[in-house]
Amino acid sequence: PGVLDEDTGVRMVRLSNGVACNYKHTTFDAGQVFVRIQSRTGALSEGVPGGGVVGEMVVSLDTLMDSGLGEHSAQDVERWLFLNAITVESTVTLERLTLTMSVSATEGGLAKALQFAHLVLSSPRFDPDAFARTLKDNEIEDEHRCMSLASKTWTTL
């Protein structure tokens, strides 16, 4: 099913719900599966007419990851990911927002990663406390970045 790009070995399919899915079998990282969810919007959409405020994509993603999913608390989600050896990384670039899961291909790892992906897409949760923590963490990071930059500038002068 789908279309195979002979040059890259990537198979492209469209699921029944309209979601585009690309996959490729590789020989590196044998026994490891990576599942990546990408949105075509990123930091470039911030601070432009009709877009958002600069930094809101990072704040939104961090809040999502710290709010839990559906009826599951953030602590329960973290525990489940740990027990199933699923690593989750989230990034925001200028062009896209990405959530990447890495899991063993054995013992149902792919199915578990897809269960997590389904929850992220179908049952996101907004926790006001997680939002407040995210804002505070970002504020602290900005202060440290500014202090570090000021220190380096002063040392250079």
mmCIF file of C-alpha atoms in Angstrom:
data_model
loop_
_atom_site.group_PDB
_atom_site.id
_atom_site.type_symbol
_atom_site.label_atom_id
_atom_site.label_comp_id
_atom_site.label_asym_id
_atom_site.label_seq_id
_atom_site.Cartn_x
_atom_site.Cartn_y
_atom_site.Cartn_z
ATOM 1 C CA PRO A 1 0.000 0.000 0.000
ATOM 2 C CA GLY A 2 1.050 3.577 -0.507
ATOM 3 C CA VAL A 3 3.873 4.893 -2.659
ATOM 4 C CA LEU A 4 7.498 3.791 -2.361
ATOM 5 C CA ASP A 5 10.242 6.323 -3.115
ATOM 6 C CA GLU A 6 12.871 4.067 -4.695
ATOM 7 C CA ASP A 7 15.702 6.567 -4.077
ATOM 8 C CA THR A 8 15.180 6.866 -0.308
ATOM 9 C CA GLY A 9 13.331 3.642 0.517
ATOM 10 C CA VAL A 10 10.593 5.644 2.224
ATOM 11 C CA ARG A 11 7.044 4.344 1.863
ATOM 12 C CA MET A 12 4.344 7.017 2.032
ATOM 13 C CA VAL A 13 0.758 6.140 2.941
ATOM 14 C CA ARG A 14 -2.339 8.039 4.015
ATOM 15 C CA LEU A 15 -4.276 6.518 6.899
ATOM 16 C CA SER A 16 -8.074 6.268 6.862
ATOM 17 C CA ASN A 17 -8.298 9.354 9.107
ATOM 18 C CA GLY A 18 -6.289 11.427 6.600
ATOM 19 C CA VAL A 19 -2.993 11.423 8.515
ATOM 20 C CA ALA A 20 0.080 11.099 6.300
ATOM 21 C CA CYS A 21 2.432 8.331 7.406
ATOM 22 C CA ASN A 22 5.951 7.728 6.108
ATOM 23 C CA TYR A 23 8.074 4.761 7.120
ATOM 24 C CA LYS A 24 11.382 3.184 6.239
ATOM 25 C CA HIS A 25 13.140 0.015 7.327
ATOM 26 C CA THR A 26 16.795 0.631 8.200
ATOM 27 C CA THR A 27 19.756 -1.485 9.250
ATOM 28 C CA PHE A 28 21.209 0.973 11.758
ATOM 29 C CA ASP A 29 19.875 0.954 15.321
ATOM 30 C CA ALA A 30 18.706 -2.625 14.853
ATOM 31 C CA GLY A 31 15.870 -3.482 17.206
ATOM 32 C CA GLN A 32 14.969 0.185 17.700
ATOM 33 C CA VAL A 33 11.869 1.948 16.378
ATOM 34 C CA PHE A 34 11.428 5.699 16.061
ATOM 35 C CA VAL A 35 7.965 7.226 15.785
ATOM 36 C CA ARG A 36 7.852 10.907 14.886
ATOM 37 C CA ILE A 37 4.828 13.198 14.909
ATOM 38 C CA GLN A 38 5.345 16.487 13.095
ATOM 39 C CA SER A 39 3.229 19.553 12.664
ATOM 40 C CA ARG A 40 3.918 21.920 9.789
ATOM 41 C CA THR A 41 3.754 24.947 12.032
ATOM 42 C CA GLY A 42 6.678 26.135 14.067
ATOM 43 C CA ALA A 43 8.296 29.231 15.492
ATOM 44 C CA LEU A 44 7.994 30.974 12.121
ATOM 45 C CA SER A 45 4.264 31.382 12.756
ATOM 46 C CA GLU A 46 4.941 33.289 15.967
ATOM 47 C CA GLY A 47 4.981 37.054 16.080
ATOM 48 C CA VAL A 48 3.406 37.514 12.635
ATOM 49 C CA PRO A 49 -0.073 38.808 11.783
ATOM 50 C CA GLY A 50 -2.444 35.927 12.381
ATOM 51 C CA GLY A 51 0.327 33.999 14.150
ATOM 52 C CA GLY A 52 1.216 33.840 17.787
ATOM 53 C CA VAL A 53 3.545 35.414 20.294
ATOM 54 C CA VAL A 54 7.249 34.586 20.071
ATOM 55 C CA GLY A 55 8.000 31.540 22.214
ATOM 56 C CA GLU A 56 4.438 30.291 22.552
ATOM 57 C CA MET A 57 5.126 27.074 20.591
ATOM 58 C CA VAL A 58 7.811 26.027 23.062
ATOM 59 C CA VAL A 59 5.620 26.972 26.024
ATOM 60 C CA SER A 60 2.668 25.088 24.525
ATOM 61 C CA LEU A 61 4.678 21.928 23.875
ATOM 62 C CA ASP A 62 6.356 22.015 27.301
ATOM 63 C CA THR A 63 2.964 22.528 28.976
ATOM 64 C CA LEU A 64 1.434 19.677 26.978
ATOM 65 C CA MET A 65 4.249 17.331 28.013
ATOM 66 C CA ASP A 66 3.840 18.305 31.691
ATOM 67 C CA SER A 67 0.016 18.202 31.852
ATOM 68 C CA GLY A 68 -0.729 14.513 31.511
ATOM 69 C CA LEU A 69 -2.944 12.890 28.891
ATOM 70 C CA GLY A 70 -6.666 12.243 29.075
ATOM 71 C CA GLU A 71 -7.441 11.049 32.586
ATOM 72 C CA HIS A 72 -3.789 10.161 33.248
ATOM 73 C CA SER A 73 -1.633 12.490 35.338
ATOM 74 C CA ALA A 74 1.777 13.599 34.076
ATOM 75 C CA GLN A 75 3.359 11.363 36.731
ATOM 76 C CA ASP A 76 1.354 8.347 35.532
ATOM 77 C CA VAL A 77 2.345 9.039 31.921
ATOM 78 C CA GLU A 78 6.031 9.380 32.877
ATOM 79 C CA ARG A 79 5.871 6.138 34.873
ATOM 80 C CA TRP A 80 4.211 4.274 31.977
ATOM 81 C CA LEU A 81 6.810 5.588 29.510
ATOM 82 C CA PHE A 82 9.618 4.533 31.866
ATOM 83 C CA LEU A 83 8.172 1.053 32.478
ATOM 84 C CA ASN A 84 7.812 0.538 28.727
ATOM 85 C CA ALA A 85 11.281 1.984 27.968
ATOM 86 C CA ILE A 86 9.888 4.669 25.680
ATOM 87 C CA THR A 87 12.000 7.795 25.282
ATOM 88 C CA VAL A 88 10.174 10.956 24.209
ATOM 89 C CA GLU A 89 11.806 14.103 22.862
ATOM 90 C CA SER A 90 10.037 17.249 21.748
ATOM 91 C CA THR A 91 11.445 20.090 19.669
ATOM 92 C CA VAL A 92 10.282 23.286 18.037
ATOM 93 C CA THR A 93 12.125 24.627 14.997
ATOM 94 C CA LEU A 94 11.255 27.515 12.741
ATOM 95 C CA GLU A 95 9.235 25.266 10.445
ATOM 96 C CA ARG A 96 7.800 22.506 12.597
ATOM 97 C CA LEU A 97 6.897 21.110 15.964
ATOM 98 C CA THR A 98 8.155 17.523 16.455
ATOM 99 C CA LEU A 99 7.509 14.795 19.005
ATOM 100 C CA THR A 100 9.827 11.774 18.636
ATOM 101 C CA MET A 101 9.433 8.469 20.457
ATOM 102 C CA SER A 102 12.172 5.841 20.576
ATOM 103 C CA VAL A 103 11.383 2.295 21.714
ATOM 104 C CA SER A 104 12.592 -1.261 21.363
ATOM 105 C CA ALA A 105 11.068 -3.140 18.437
ATOM 106 C CA THR A 106 10.574 -6.186 20.659
ATOM 107 C CA GLU A 107 7.876 -6.948 23.236
ATOM 108 C CA GLY A 108 5.244 -4.794 21.565
ATOM 109 C CA GLY A 109 7.330 -1.607 21.690
ATOM 110 C CA LEU A 110 5.943 -0.164 18.483
ATOM 111 C CA ALA A 111 2.333 -0.764 19.568
ATOM 112 C CA LYS A 112 3.034 0.954 22.906
ATOM 113 C CA ALA A 113 4.663 3.957 21.200
ATOM 114 C CA LEU A 114 1.660 4.228 18.898
ATOM 115 C CA GLN A 115 -0.688 4.068 21.916
ATOM 116 C CA PHE A 116 1.195 7.000 23.424
ATOM 117 C CA ALA A 117 1.071 8.890 20.102
ATOM 118 C CA HIS A 118 -2.682 8.267 19.920
ATOM 119 C CA LEU A 119 -3.167 9.711 23.412
ATOM 120 C CA VAL A 120 -1.070 12.781 22.573
ATOM 121 C CA LEU A 121 -3.146 13.454 19.470
ATOM 122 C CA SER A 122 -6.583 12.521 20.802
ATOM 123 C CA SER A 123 -6.494 13.378 24.516
ATOM 124 C CA PRO A 124 -4.168 16.301 25.213
ATOM 125 C CA ARG A 125 -4.760 18.001 28.516
ATOM 126 C CA PHE A 126 -4.139 21.520 29.773
ATOM 127 C CA ASP A 127 -3.046 21.795 33.393
ATOM 128 C CA PRO A 128 -2.856 25.415 34.642
ATOM 129 C CA ASP A 129 -0.196 24.379 37.185
ATOM 130 C CA ALA A 130 1.925 22.850 34.401
ATOM 131 C CA PHE A 131 1.541 26.095 32.437
ATOM 132 C CA ALA A 132 2.708 28.154 35.444
ATOM 133 C CA ARG A 133 5.699 25.806 35.969
ATOM 134 C CA THR A 134 6.620 26.067 32.290
ATOM 135 C CA LEU A 135 6.511 29.868 32.369
ATOM 136 C CA LYS A 136 8.657 29.919 35.521
ATOM 137 C CA ASP A 137 11.161 27.416 34.071
ATOM 138 C CA ASN A 138 11.463 29.471 30.874
ATOM 139 C CA GLU A 139 11.931 32.650 32.901
ATOM 140 C CA ILE A 140 14.748 31.027 34.897
ATOM 141 C CA GLU A 141 16.373 29.694 31.706
ATOM 142 C CA ASP A 142 16.227 33.165 30.148
ATOM 143 C CA GLU A 143 17.805 34.736 33.251
ATOM 144 C CA HIS A 144 20.636 32.182 33.214
ATOM 145 C CA ARG A 145 21.167 32.693 29.486
ATOM 146 C CA CYS A 146 21.333 36.482 29.935
ATOM 147 C CA MET A 147 23.694 36.187 32.919
ATOM 148 C CA SER A 148 25.922 33.823 30.970
ATOM 149 C CA LEU A 149 25.942 36.118 27.942
ATOM 150 C CA ALA A 150 26.654 39.196 30.104
ATOM 151 C CA SER A 151 29.511 37.352 31.832
ATOM 152 C CA LYS A 152 31.046 36.295 28.523
ATOM 153 C CA THR A 153 30.656 39.808 27.095
ATOM 154 C CA TRP A 154 32.275 41.380 30.189
ATOM 155 C CA THR A 155 35.172 38.865 30.070
ATOM 156 C CA THR A 156 35.725 39.606 26.375
ATOM 157 C CA LEU A 157 35.791 43.375 26.968
#
